[in-house]
């Protein structure tokens, strides 16, 4: 069986988002994405040809003193061998999170993986790619993320949460340079939403530096 994956980068940094924010983690960024969100900050991962075996990936991950691994992209599930990688990481007792756009069915993901799934908001221009049936498949260990660039995005996100209840933790994040974190915080408090607001800590620390 061919167990290679097209990899943009593997790096060690602090997790900048979601439940594990602040924890030293290894990031495995897979190449390729079927979406083109307006606010994407990893366009460099759209293309590339850097095939690496899962054995080599595991050896590189093992160099770092952490149990936390984040598999990201691009859209990692666009590569079928991503599922093999996730299974291998879980088998080796890593605490694994997967960042996915939510446009691909999450049914077959290893149950030990913590899924961080986007719902694409109107400002992304990719709302039609949302696979809303995925929301019901999320569990308490998972997280559902809304990246919000306007008041319209915020109101739309609240409506989606009402239409599609979830067991997962809910994250609201401001689009960098489109709304301020303070604006989003005020909207959340005014609406008395039970969601977690997050900012991208890695950008506060290092800006858009690649590999951070």
Phi, psi and omega in degrees: 000134177282115182243038174273153174229146175276113189245130175279316181195153169233124184212164183246126181202186171272137174297126185264352186217170171067197192294328183268018183308134178092348183273134174301130187216156170262132179251129176246107183261113179277151183271142173103142177201133179280351181257161177222069181294141183297330184262011184303134179247013178228044180299336179295346179268002182293323186227155177158165179217078184230077184284127181229138178287154179297325176300318179292320177300314181296323178296321180290319177301321184292350179288343189253144184274069176206152175263357185264126179229132177245120176263122189219189181208214011048200174242101186300326184288353176291343175255121187300329181285356173302323180295322178294318178300314180299316178300319182293318178297316178296318179300329180266017170069026172279153173267107195249131169244149180235124176263118183226151183286343183083007179271352181238139182305131182263007187305320189269005180289138178310130184296345177280351182275138172271115184271131172246103190247131176281148156250122184285124181275166183306324184292347178285340188063020180231025182303326183292351179271350182297130175256088190295338178296340177294331187300317181293342180274348179287145180245180183298333179285348186261174180221144180244123190245135173243122177261117196246126183245359183196170175296324177300316176302317182298309181298320178298318180296320177298318178297318179298317179298324178290325180283327187232080179300149183219149172281341187288158169293144183249130181245133171245129183228136179282142172292126183304125177074009176251316168229160180272154174303326180296318177302311182296318178301317180296319180297318180299315181291320179298322181275353182052049180277141174268068178231161176259122174277141177223150169244163181275095186301324181297329178286326176295325182278316191231005183066221181262026181299126180295144179079015177233000000 
